[in-house]
mmCIF file of C-alpha atoms in Angstrom:
data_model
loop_
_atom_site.group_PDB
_atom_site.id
_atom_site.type_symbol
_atom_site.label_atom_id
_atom_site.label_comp_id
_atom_site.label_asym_id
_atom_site.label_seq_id
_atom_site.Cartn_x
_atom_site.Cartn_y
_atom_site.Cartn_z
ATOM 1 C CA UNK A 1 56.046 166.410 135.806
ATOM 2 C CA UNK A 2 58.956 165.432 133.404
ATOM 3 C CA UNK A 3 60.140 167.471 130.410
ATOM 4 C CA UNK A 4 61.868 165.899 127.861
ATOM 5 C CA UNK A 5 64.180 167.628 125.786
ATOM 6 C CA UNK A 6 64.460 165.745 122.154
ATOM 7 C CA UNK A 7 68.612 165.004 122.383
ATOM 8 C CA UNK A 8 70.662 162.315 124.036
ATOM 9 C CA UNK A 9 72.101 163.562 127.155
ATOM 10 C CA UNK A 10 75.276 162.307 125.527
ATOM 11 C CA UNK A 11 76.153 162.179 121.858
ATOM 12 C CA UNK A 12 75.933 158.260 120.648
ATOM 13 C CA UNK A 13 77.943 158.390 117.305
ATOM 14 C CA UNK A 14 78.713 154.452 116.301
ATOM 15 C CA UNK A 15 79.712 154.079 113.165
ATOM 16 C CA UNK A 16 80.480 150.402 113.080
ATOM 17 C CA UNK A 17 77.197 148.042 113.718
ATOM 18 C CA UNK A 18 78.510 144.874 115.510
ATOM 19 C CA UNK A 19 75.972 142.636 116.809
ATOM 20 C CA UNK A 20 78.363 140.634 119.085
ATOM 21 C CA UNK A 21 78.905 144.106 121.180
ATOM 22 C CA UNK A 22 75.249 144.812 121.104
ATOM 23 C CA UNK A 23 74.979 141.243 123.180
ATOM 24 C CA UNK A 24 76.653 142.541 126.450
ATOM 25 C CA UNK A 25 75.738 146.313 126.004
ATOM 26 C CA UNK A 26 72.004 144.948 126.368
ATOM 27 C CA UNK A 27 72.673 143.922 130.266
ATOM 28 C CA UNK A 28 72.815 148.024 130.785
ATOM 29 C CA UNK A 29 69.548 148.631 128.941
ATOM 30 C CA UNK A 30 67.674 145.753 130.552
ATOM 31 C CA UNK A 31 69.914 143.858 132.742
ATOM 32 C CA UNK A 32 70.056 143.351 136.496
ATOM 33 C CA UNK A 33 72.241 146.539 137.032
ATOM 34 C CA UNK A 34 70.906 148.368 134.228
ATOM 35 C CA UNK A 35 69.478 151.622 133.080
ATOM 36 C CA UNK A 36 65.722 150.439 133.355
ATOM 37 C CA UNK A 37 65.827 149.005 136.835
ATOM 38 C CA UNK A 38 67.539 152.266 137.893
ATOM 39 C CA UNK A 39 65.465 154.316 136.852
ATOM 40 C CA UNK A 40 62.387 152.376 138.395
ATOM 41 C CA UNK A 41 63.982 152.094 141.678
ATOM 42 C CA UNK A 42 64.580 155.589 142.136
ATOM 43 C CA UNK A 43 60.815 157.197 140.873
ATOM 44 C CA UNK A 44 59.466 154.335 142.853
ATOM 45 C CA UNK A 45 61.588 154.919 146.104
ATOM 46 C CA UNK A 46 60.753 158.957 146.280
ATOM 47 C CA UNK A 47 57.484 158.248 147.086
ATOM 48 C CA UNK A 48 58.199 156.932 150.560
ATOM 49 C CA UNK A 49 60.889 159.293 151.091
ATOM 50 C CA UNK A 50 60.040 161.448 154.498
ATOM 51 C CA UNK A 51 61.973 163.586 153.412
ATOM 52 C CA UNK A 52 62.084 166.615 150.372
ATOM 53 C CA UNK A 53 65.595 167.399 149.730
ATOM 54 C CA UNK A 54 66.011 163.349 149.473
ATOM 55 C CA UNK A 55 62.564 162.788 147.379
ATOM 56 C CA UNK A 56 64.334 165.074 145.060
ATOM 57 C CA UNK A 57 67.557 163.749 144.710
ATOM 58 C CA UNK A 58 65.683 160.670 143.905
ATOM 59 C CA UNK A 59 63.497 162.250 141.161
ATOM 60 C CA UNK A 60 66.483 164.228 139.846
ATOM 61 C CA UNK A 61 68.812 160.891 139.546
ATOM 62 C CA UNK A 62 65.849 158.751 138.650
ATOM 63 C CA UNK A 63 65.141 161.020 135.503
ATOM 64 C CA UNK A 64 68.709 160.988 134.791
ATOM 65 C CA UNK A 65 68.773 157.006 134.611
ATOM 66 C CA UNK A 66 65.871 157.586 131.929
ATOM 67 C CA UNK A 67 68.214 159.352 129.563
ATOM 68 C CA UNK A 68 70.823 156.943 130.024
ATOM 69 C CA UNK A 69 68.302 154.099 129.097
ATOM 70 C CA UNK A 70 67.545 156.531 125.934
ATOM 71 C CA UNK A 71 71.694 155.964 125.390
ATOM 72 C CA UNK A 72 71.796 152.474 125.655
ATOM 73 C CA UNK A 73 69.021 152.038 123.712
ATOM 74 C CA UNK A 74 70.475 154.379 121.091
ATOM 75 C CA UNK A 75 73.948 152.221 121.103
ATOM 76 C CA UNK A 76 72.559 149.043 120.841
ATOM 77 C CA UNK A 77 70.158 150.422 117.839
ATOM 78 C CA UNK A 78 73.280 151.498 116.096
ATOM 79 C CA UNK A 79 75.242 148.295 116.924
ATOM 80 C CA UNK A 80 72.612 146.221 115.344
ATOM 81 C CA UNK A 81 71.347 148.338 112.759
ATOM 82 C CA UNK A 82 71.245 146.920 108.723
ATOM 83 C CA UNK A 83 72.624 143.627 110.006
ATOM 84 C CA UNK A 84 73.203 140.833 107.491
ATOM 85 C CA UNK A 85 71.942 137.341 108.054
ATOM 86 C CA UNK A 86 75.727 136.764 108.030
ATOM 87 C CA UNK A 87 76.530 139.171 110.734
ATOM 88 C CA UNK A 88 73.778 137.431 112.689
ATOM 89 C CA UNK A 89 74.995 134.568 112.940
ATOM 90 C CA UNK A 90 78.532 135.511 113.553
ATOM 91 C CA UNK A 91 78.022 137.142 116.100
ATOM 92 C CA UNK A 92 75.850 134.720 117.907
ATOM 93 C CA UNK A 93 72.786 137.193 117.649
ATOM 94 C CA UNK A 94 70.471 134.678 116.177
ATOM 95 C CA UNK A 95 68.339 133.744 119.433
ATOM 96 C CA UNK A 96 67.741 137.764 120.123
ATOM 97 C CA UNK A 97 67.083 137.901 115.881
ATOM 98 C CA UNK A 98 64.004 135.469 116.093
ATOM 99 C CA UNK A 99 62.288 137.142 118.912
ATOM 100 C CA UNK A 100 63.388 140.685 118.392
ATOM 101 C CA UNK A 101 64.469 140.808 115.344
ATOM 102 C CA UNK A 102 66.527 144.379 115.594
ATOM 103 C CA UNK A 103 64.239 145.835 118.285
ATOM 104 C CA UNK A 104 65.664 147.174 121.568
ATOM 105 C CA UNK A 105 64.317 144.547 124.011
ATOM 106 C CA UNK A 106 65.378 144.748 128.042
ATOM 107 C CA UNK A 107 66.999 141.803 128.635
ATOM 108 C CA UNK A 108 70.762 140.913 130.111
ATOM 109 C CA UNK A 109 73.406 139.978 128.052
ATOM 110 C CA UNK A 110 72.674 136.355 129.283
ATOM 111 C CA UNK A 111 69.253 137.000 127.655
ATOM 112 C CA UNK A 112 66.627 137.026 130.228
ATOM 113 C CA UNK A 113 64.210 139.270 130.370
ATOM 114 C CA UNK A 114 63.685 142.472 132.661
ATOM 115 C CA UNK A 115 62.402 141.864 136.126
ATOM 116 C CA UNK A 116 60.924 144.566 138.638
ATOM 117 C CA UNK A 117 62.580 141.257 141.053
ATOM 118 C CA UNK A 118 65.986 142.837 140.326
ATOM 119 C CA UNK A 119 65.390 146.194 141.785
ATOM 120 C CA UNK A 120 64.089 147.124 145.382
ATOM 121 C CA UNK A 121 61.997 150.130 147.141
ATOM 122 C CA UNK A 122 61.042 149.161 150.632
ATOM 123 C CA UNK A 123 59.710 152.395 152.771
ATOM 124 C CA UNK A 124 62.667 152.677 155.232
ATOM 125 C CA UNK A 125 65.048 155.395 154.021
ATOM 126 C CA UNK A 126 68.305 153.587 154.939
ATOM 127 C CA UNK A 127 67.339 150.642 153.323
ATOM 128 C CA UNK A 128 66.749 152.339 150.300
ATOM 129 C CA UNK A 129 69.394 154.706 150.061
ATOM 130 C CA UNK A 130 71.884 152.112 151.049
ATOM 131 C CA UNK A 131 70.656 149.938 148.257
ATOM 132 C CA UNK A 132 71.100 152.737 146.094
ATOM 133 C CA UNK A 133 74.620 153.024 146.974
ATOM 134 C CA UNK A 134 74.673 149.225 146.038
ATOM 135 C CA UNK A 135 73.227 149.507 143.008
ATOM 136 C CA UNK A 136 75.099 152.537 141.388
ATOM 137 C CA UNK A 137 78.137 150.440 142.284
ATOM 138 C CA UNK A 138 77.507 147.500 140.284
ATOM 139 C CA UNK A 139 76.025 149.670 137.230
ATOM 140 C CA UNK A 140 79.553 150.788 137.379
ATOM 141 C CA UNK A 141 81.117 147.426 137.527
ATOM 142 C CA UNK A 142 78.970 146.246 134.423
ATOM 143 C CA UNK A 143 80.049 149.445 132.792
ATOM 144 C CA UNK A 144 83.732 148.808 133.789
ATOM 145 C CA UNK A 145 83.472 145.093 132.176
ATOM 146 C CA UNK A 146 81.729 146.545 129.059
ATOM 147 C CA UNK A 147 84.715 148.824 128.513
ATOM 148 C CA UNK A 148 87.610 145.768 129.143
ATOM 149 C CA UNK A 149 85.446 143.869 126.484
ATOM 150 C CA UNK A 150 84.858 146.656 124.078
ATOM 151 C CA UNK A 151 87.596 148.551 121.786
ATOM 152 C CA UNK A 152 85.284 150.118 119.091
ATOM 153 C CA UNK A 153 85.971 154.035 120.566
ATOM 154 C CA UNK A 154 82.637 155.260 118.821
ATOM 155 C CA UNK A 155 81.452 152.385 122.004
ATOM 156 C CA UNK A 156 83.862 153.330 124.331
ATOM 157 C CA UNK A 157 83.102 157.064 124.547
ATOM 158 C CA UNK A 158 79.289 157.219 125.771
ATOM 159 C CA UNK A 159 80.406 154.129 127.924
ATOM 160 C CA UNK A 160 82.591 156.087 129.579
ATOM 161 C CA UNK A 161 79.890 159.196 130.290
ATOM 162 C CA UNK A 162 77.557 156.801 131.551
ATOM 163 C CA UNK A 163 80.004 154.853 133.904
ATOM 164 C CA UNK A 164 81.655 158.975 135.292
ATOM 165 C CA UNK A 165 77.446 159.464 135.747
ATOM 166 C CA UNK A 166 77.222 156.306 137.727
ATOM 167 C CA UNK A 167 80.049 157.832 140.451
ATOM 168 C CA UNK A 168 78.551 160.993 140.387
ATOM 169 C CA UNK A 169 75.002 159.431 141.820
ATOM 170 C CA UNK A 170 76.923 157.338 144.146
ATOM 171 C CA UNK A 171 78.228 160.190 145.574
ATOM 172 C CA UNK A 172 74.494 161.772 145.782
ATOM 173 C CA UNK A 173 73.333 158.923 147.537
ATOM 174 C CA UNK A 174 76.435 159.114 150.040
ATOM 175 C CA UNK A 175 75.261 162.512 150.475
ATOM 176 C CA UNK A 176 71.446 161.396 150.942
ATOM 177 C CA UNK A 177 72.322 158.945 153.769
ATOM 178 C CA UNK A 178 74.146 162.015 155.666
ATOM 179 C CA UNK A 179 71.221 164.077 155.170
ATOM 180 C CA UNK A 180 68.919 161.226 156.188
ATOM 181 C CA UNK A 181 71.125 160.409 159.688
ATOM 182 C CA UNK A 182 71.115 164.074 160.421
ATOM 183 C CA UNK A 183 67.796 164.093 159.988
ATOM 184 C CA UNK A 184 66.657 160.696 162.053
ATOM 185 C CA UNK A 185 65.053 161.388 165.773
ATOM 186 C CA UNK A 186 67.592 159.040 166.842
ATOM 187 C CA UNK A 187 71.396 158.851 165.896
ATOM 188 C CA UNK A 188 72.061 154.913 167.136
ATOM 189 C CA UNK A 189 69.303 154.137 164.178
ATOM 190 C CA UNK A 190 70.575 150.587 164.001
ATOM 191 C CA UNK A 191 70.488 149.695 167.396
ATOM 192 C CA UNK A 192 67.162 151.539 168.554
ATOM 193 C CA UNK A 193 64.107 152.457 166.310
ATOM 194 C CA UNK A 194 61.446 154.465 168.846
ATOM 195 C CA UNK A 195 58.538 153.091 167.380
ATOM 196 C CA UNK A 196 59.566 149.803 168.929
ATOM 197 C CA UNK A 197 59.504 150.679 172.329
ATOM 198 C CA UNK A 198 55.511 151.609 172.044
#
């Protein structure tokens, strides 16, 4: 069971819309490394998970990710909001205009559209957890080229949160795969899996 609590997990506070900004913050609501995806992989992987401590690190960081989608999605709303047809096309924002109009859509900042083929959740506990490792990596990168592109600091604060969140799970999931070797019957688990030798 979730419980929401009705405020950002971060304060959002833009006070300058810019549509060209709201272009390449988009990847991190819907892009390949994004907040969505995250969030999916995790509450999809914790079902598998043999293990509790690990199925709730997974819950815990996968709930997380869902506030930080609330964030993006709360940045790019007040990047884009009362827009002129002017700013529009200045910034390039037309194409996202005619489908969207100002709606928060998941897409990347090259514009295509969410895919469940951009995330993984296989069964096998390394697999996973090392993806996870992966993945909180490059959410960081993205965040790390938002902020070299971005020098609006109403932008740049939140970014920052979210990116210092992103090394805090990767550091979770570090701690997940010692739990998870510890835990294994065997400790050469790349070399030998038991249930091959039946």
């Amino acid at each position: 069971m979730f419980v929401y609590e009705k405020k950002l997990q971060y304060p959002v506070k833009i006070k300058t819309p810019n549509a060209k900004i709201a272009k390449f913050i988009a990847s991190q609501y819907g892009g390949p490394h994004g907040e969505l995806g995250a969030s999916l992989r995790y509450l999809s992987q914790r079902f598998a998970m043999p293990y509790e401590e690990l199925k709730a690190a997974l819950t815990d960081v996968g709930n997380e990710e869902l506030s930080h989608l609330e964030m993006v999605g709360t940045i790019l709303y007040q990047l884009t909001r009362n827009l002129s047809e002017e700013d529009i096309k200045a910034a390039g924002f037309e194409t996202y205009f005619v489908d969207h109009t100002a709606g928060i859509y998941p897409q990347a900042a090259s514009g295509t559209p969410f895919s469940a083929w951009s995330i993984s959740s296989t069964g096998d506990t390394l697999a996973d957890l090392n993806e996870n490792l992966a993945a909180e990596q490059k959410a960081r990168l993205t965040y790390d080229n938002i902020l070299r592109l971005v020098d609006d600091p109403d932008v740049r604060d939140p970014i920052k949160f979210l990116r210092e969140r992103e090394l805090v799970h990767y550091q979770r999931f570090g701690e997940c795969i010692r739990i998870a070797q510890d835990k294994l019957n065997c400790k050469n688990f790349y070399a030998i899996n038991p249930s091959f030798d039946k």
